[in-house]
Tab-separated table of C-alpha atoms in Angstrom:
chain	number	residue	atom	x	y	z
A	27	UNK	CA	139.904	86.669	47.664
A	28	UNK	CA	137.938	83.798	47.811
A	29	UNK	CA	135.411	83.555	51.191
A	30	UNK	CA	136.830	80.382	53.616
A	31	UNK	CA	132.969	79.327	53.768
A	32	UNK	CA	133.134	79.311	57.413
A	33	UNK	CA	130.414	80.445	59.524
A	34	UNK	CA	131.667	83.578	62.043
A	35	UNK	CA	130.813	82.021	65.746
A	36	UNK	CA	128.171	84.105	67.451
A	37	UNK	CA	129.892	87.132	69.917
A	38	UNK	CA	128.007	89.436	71.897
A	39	UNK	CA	127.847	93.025	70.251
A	40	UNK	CA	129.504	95.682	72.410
A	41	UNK	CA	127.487	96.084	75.647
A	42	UNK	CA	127.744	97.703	79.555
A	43	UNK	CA	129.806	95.728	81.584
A	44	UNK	CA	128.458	93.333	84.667
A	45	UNK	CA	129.650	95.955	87.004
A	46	UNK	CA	127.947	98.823	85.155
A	47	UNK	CA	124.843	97.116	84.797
A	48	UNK	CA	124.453	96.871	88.386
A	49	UNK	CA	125.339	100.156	88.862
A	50	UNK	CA	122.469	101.592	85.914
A	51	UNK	CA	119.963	99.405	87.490
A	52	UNK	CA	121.084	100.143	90.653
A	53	UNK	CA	121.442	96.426	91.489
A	54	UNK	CA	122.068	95.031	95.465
A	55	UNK	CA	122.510	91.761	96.319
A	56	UNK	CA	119.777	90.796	98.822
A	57	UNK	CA	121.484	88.898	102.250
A	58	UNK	CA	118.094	87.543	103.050
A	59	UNK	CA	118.222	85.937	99.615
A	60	UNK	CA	121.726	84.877	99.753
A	61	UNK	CA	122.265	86.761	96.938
A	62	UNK	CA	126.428	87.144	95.192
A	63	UNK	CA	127.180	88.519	91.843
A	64	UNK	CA	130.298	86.850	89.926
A	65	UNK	CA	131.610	90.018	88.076
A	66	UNK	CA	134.802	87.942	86.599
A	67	UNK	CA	133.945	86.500	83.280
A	68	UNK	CA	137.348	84.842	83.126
A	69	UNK	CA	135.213	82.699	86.126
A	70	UNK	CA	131.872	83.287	84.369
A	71	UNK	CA	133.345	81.561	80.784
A	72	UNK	CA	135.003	78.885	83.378
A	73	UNK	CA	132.184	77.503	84.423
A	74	UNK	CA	130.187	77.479	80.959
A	75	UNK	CA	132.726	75.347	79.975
A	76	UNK	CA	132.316	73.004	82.434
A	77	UNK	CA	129.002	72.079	80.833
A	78	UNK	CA	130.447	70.830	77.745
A	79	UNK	CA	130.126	71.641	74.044
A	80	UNK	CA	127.385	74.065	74.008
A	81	UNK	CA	127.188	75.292	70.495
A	82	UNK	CA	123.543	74.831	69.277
A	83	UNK	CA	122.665	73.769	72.341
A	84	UNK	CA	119.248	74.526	74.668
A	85	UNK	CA	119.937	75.608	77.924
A	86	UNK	CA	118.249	76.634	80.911
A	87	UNK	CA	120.298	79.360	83.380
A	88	UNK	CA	118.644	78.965	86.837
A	89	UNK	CA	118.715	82.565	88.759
A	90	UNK	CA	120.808	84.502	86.664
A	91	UNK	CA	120.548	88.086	87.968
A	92	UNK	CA	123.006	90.267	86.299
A	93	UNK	CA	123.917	88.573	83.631
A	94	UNK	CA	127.367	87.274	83.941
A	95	UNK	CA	127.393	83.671	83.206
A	96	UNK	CA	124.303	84.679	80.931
A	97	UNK	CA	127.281	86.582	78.848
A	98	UNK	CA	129.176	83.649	79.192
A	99	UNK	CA	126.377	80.910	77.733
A	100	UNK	CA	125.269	83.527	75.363
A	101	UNK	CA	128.807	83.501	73.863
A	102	UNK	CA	129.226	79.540	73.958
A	103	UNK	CA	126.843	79.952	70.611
A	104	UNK	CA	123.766	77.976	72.356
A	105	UNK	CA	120.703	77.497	69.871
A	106	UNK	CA	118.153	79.008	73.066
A	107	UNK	CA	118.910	80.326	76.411
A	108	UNK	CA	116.038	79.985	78.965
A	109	UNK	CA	116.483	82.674	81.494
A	110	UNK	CA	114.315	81.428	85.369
A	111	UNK	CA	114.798	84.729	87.513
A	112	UNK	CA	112.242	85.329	90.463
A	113	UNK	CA	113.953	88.859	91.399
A	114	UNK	CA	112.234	91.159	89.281
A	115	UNK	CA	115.201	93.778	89.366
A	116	UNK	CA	117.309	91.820	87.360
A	117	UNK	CA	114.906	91.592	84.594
A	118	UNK	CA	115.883	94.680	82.182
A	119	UNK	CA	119.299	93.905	82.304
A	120	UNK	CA	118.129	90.713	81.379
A	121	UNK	CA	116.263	92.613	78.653
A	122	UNK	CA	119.067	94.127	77.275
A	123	UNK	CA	120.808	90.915	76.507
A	124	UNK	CA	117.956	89.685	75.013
A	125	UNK	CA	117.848	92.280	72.720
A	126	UNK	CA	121.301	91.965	72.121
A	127	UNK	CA	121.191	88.091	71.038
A	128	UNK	CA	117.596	88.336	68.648
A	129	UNK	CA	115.884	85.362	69.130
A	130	UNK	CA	118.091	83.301	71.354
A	131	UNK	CA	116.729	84.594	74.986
A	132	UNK	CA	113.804	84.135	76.408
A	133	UNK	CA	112.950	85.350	79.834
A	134	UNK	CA	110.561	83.499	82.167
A	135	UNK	CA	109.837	85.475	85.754
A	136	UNK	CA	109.142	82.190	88.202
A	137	UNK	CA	110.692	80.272	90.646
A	138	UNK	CA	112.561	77.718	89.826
A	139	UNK	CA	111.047	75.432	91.977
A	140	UNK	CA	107.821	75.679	90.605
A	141	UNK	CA	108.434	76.290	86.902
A	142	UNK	CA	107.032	73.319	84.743
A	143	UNK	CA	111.020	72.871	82.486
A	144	UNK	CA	109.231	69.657	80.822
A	145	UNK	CA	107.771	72.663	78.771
A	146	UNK	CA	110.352	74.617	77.978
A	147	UNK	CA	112.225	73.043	75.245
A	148	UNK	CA	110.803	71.257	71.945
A	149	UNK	CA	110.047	67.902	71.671
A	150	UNK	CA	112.061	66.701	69.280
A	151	UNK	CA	115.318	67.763	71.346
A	152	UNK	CA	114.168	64.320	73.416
A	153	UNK	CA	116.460	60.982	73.451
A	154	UNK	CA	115.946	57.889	75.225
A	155	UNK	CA	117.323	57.341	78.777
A	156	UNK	CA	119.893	55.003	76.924
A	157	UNK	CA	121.073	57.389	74.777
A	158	UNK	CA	123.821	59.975	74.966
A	159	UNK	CA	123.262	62.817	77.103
A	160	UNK	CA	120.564	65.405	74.865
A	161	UNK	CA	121.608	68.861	74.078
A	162	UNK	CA	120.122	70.016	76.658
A	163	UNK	CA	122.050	71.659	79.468
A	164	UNK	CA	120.838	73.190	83.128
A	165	UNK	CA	123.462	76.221	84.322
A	166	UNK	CA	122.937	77.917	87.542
A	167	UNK	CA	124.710	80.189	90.219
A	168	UNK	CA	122.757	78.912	92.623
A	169	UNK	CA	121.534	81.253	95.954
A	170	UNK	CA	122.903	78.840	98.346
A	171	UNK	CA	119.516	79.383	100.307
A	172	UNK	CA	118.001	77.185	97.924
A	173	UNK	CA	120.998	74.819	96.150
A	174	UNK	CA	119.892	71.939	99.049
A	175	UNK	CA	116.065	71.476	98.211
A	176	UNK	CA	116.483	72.154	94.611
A	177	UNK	CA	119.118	69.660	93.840
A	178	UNK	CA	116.910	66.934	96.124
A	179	UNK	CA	113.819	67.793	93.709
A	180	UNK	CA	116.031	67.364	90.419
A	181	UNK	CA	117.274	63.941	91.717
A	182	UNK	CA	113.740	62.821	92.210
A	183	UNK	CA	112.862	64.425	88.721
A	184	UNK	CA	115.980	62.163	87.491
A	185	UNK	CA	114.621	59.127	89.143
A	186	UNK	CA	111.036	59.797	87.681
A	187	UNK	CA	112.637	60.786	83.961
A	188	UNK	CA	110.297	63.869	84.650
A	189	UNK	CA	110.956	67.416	84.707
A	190	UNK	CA	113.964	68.415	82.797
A	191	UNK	CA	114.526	64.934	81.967
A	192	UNK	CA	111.608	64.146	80.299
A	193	UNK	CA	114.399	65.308	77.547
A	194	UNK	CA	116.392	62.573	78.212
A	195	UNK	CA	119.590	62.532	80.505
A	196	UNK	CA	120.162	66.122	81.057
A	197	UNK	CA	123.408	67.480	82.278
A	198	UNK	CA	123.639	69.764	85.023
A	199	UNK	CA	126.295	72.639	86.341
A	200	UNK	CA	125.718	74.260	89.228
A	201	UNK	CA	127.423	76.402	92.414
A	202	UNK	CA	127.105	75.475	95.666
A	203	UNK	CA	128.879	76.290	98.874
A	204	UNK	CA	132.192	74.687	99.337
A	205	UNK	CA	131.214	72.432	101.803
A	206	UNK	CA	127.729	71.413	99.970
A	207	UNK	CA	129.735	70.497	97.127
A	208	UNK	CA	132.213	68.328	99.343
A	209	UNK	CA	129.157	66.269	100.811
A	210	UNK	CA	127.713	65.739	97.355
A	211	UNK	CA	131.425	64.442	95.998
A	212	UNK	CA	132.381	62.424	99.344
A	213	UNK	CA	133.592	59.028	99.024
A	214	UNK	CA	132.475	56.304	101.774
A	215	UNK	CA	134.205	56.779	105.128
A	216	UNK	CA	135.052	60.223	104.296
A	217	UNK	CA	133.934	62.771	106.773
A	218	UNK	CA	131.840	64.909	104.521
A	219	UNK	CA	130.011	61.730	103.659
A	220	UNK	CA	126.269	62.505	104.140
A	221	UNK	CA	122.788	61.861	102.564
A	222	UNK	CA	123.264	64.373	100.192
A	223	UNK	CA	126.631	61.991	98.607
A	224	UNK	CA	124.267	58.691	98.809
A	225	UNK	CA	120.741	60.886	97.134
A	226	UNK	CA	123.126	62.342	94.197
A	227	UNK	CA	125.663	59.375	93.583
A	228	UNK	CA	123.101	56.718	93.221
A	229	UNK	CA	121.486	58.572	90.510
A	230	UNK	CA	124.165	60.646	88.855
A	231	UNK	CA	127.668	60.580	87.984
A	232	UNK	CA	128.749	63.998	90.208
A	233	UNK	CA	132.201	65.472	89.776
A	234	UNK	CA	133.489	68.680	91.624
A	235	UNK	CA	135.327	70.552	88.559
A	236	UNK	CA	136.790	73.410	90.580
A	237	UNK	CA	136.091	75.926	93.074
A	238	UNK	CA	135.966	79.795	93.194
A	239	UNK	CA	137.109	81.620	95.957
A	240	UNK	CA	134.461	83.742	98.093
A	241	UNK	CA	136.556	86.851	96.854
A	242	UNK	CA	135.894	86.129	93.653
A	243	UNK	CA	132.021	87.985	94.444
A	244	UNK	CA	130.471	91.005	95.477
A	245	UNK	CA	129.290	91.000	98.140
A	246	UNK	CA	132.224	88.369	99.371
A	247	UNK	CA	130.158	85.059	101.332
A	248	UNK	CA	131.734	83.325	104.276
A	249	UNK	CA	132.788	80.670	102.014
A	250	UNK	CA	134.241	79.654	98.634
A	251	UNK	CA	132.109	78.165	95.652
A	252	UNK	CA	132.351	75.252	93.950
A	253	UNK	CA	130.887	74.324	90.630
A	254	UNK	CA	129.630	70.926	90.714
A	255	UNK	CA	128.622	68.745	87.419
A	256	UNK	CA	125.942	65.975	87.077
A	257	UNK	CA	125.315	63.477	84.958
A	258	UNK	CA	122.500	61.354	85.423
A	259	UNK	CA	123.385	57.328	84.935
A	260	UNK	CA	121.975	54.610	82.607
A	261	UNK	CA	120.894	52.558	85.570
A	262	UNK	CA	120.448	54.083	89.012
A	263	UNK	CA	122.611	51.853	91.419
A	264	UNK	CA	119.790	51.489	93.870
A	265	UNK	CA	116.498	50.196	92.119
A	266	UNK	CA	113.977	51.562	94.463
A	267	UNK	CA	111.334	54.447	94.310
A	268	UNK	CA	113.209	57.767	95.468
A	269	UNK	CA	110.907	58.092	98.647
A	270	UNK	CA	111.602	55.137	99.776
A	271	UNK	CA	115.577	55.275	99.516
A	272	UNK	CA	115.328	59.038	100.860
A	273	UNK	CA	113.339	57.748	103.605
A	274	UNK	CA	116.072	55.175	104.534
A	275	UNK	CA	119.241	57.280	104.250
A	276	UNK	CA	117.667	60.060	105.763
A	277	UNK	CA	117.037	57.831	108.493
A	278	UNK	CA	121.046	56.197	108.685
A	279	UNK	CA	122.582	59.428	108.740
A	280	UNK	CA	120.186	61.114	111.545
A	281	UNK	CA	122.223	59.600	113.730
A	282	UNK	CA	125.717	59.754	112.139
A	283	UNK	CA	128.187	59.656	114.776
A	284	UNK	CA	126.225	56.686	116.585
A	285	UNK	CA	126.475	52.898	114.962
A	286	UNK	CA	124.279	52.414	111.575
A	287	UNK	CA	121.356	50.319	113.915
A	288	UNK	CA	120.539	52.949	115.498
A	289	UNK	CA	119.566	55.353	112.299
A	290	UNK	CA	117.943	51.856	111.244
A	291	UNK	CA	115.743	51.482	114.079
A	292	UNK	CA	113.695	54.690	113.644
A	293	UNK	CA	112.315	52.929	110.393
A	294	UNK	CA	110.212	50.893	112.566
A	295	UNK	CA	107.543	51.707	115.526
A	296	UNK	CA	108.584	51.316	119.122
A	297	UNK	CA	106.876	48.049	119.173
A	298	UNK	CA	108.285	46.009	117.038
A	299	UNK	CA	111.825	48.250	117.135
A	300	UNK	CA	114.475	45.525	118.117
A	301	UNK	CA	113.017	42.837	116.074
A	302	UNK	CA	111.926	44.379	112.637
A	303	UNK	CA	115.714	46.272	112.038
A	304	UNK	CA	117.841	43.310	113.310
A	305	UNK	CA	115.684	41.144	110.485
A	306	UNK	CA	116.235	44.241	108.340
A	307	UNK	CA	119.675	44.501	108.476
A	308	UNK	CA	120.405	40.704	108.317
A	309	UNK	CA	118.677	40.777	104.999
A	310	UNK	CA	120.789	43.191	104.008
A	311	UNK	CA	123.969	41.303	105.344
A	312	UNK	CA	125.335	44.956	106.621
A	313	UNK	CA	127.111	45.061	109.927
A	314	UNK	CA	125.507	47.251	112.548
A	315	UNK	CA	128.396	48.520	114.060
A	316	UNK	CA	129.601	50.535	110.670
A	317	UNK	CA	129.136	54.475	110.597
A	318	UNK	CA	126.413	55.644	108.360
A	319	UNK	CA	129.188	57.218	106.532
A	320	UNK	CA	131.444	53.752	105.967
A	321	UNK	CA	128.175	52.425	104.162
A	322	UNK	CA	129.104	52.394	100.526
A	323	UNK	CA	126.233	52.520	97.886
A	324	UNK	CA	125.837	48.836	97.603
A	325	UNK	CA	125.251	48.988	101.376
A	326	UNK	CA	122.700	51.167	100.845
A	327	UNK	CA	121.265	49.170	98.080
A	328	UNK	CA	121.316	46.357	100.143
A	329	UNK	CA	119.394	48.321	102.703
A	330	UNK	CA	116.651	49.841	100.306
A	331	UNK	CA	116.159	46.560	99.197
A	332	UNK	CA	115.604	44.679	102.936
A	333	UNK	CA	112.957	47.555	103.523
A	334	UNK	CA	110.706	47.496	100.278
A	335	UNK	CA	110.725	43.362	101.005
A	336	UNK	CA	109.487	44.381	104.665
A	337	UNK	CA	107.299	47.058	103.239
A	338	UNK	CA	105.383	44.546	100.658
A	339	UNK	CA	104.369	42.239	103.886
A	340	UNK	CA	103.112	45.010	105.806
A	341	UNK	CA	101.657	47.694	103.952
A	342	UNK	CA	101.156	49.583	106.895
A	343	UNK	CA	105.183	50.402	107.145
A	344	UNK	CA	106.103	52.570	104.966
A	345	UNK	CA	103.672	55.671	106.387
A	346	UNK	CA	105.439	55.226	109.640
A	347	UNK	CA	106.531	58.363	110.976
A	348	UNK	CA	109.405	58.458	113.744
A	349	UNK	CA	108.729	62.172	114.862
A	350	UNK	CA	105.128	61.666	114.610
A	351	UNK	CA	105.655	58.920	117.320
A	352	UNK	CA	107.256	60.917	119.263
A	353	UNK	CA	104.879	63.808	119.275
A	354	UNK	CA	102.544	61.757	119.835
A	355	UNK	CA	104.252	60.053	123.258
A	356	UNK	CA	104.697	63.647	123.969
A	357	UNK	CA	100.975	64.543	123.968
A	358	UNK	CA	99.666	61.245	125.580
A	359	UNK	CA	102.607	61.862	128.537
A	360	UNK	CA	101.264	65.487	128.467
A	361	UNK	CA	97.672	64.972	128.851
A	362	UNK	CA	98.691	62.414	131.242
A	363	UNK	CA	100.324	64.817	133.493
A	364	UNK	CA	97.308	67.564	133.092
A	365	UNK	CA	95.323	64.897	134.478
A	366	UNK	CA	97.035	63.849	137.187
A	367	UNK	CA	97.349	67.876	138.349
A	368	UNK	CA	93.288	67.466	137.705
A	369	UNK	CA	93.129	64.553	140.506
A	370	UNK	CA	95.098	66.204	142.743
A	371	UNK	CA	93.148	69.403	142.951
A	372	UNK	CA	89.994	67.822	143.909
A	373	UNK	CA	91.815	66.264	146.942
């Protein structure tokens, strides 16, 4: 019988189950590290696919601990699997995957926030920004302890085209809690509209593929999961540095059940308050009696733009600091009062 000529897709060899694994390395999910182990690979194979084609594929699995969505990836047929773990008790059953897929795995012990990904793949998996997606994918069950600050520093590596997009536009795929995922999704003048929806949706194209009940994980969280893709855009829809438009929707949404103006206003030092944000937002030609979360992105645009153009004439501006104002008012009225008490004594 003649052979089809077809290639056999790449399948895991027989190996000890998620559950067992924890159970020979004697495996506990940490509570101070908001640790929770997906056992189902139904769920595991679920959310590999939500990152697209991934046969031949490099990809980088952020915190993978056990192993389950590692199982998952491994079985997708990827070219290379980069495993970041920081919890060195999930390393040999790391190990024993490795050894199971020759040559596919390797195993870096870091954090994820300070490993250097711009290294991790070769060079000639790069494409220009322009240019389809590369294969070149970033998985991750993410600790929700950490999911906030490390999707903020991949959105500034996006807006830079550094870290794990030096490769090009690299897709991510990640967990986060239920309601993380809702803020990072929300539409304008929804109530789960936040700075996390302006930081991710100016940059990326961010779709909420499903979510995974709490259940679903051992131990069982509070909440449910959701698994949450990116894709960074062609052309950000705000054309500013990423400071300087975190700087100005962090500052809209500190004050989100009050007017916009007021969130506005603590771009500017006491002095000059009033005057600098009602020129600010009449540049911007946004009404100051909108929420911060019925400002659309072009409203924020708008915004960004006003402030660099007020930032360029005074070059001052930009280092002001609202809470270091206030400290500071706090100290003066402080040292004040000390030396009042002073004056009084000697009477």
């Amino acid at each position: 019988m003649a052979a089809s000529g077809k290639v056999a897709a790449f399948r895991l060899p027989p190996l000890p189950t998620v559950k067992e694994i924890i159970k020979l390395f004697n495996l506990r999910a940490q509570k101070q590290l908001s640790q929770n182990f997906l056992l189902d690979l139904r769920l595991t194979d679920k959310i590999a696919r939500q990152a697209g084609k991934l046969k031949d594929a490099h990809v980088c699995e952020v915190g993978p601990g056990p192993g389950g969505i590692t199982r998952s990836i491994l079985n997708a047929d990827v070219a290379q699997l980069l495993l970041v773990e920081k919890d060195t008790r999930f390393i040999p059953g790391l190990q024993m995957l490795s050894e199971a897929a020759p040559g596919k795995v390797h195993i870096v012990h870091g954090d994820i926030l300070t490993y250097k990904m711009e290294r991790a793949f070769p060079k000639h998996l790069q494409k220009k920004w322009e240019d389809d997606p590369p294969n070149v994918h970033i998985i991750g069950n993410l600790p929700f302890s950490v999911s906030t600050p490390l999707i903020i520093r991949w959105l500034e590596n996006v807006s830079n085209r550094d870290g794990p997009f030096v490769y090009g536009r690299t897709q991510m795929t990640l967990t986060f809690q239920k309601e993380v995922a809702e803020r990072l999704t929300a539409t304008t003048g929804s109530k789960q509209r936040s700075r996390l929806s302006i930081m991710a949706q100016y940059l990326c194209t961010v779709q909420n593929r499903f979510t995974i009940p709490g259940r679903a994980f051992v131990p069982k969280p509070e909440v449910d999961v959701s698994v949450v893709h990116f894709t960074p855009l062609v052309q950000p829809k705000i054309q500013q540095p990423f400071k300087l438009v975190e700087k100005v929707v962090k500052s809209v949404f500190q004050f989100r059940r009050k007017y916009c103006w007021r969130g506005v206003e603590i771009l500017f030092p006491e002095a000059e308050r009033l005057e600098k944000s009602e020129q600010m937002l009449m540049l911007a030609d946004v009404d100051p009696t909108l929420r911060p979360a019925q400002l659309s992105i072009l409203h924020f645009k708008n915004l960004c733009n006003a402030y660099r153009k007020m930032c360029d004439e005074d070059t001052s501006l930009f280092s002001y600091n609202y809470r270091e104002e206030l400290k500071q008012k706090k100290r003066t009225r402080k040292k004040g009062h000390l030396e009042q008490s002073a004056r009084e004594d000697q009477l």
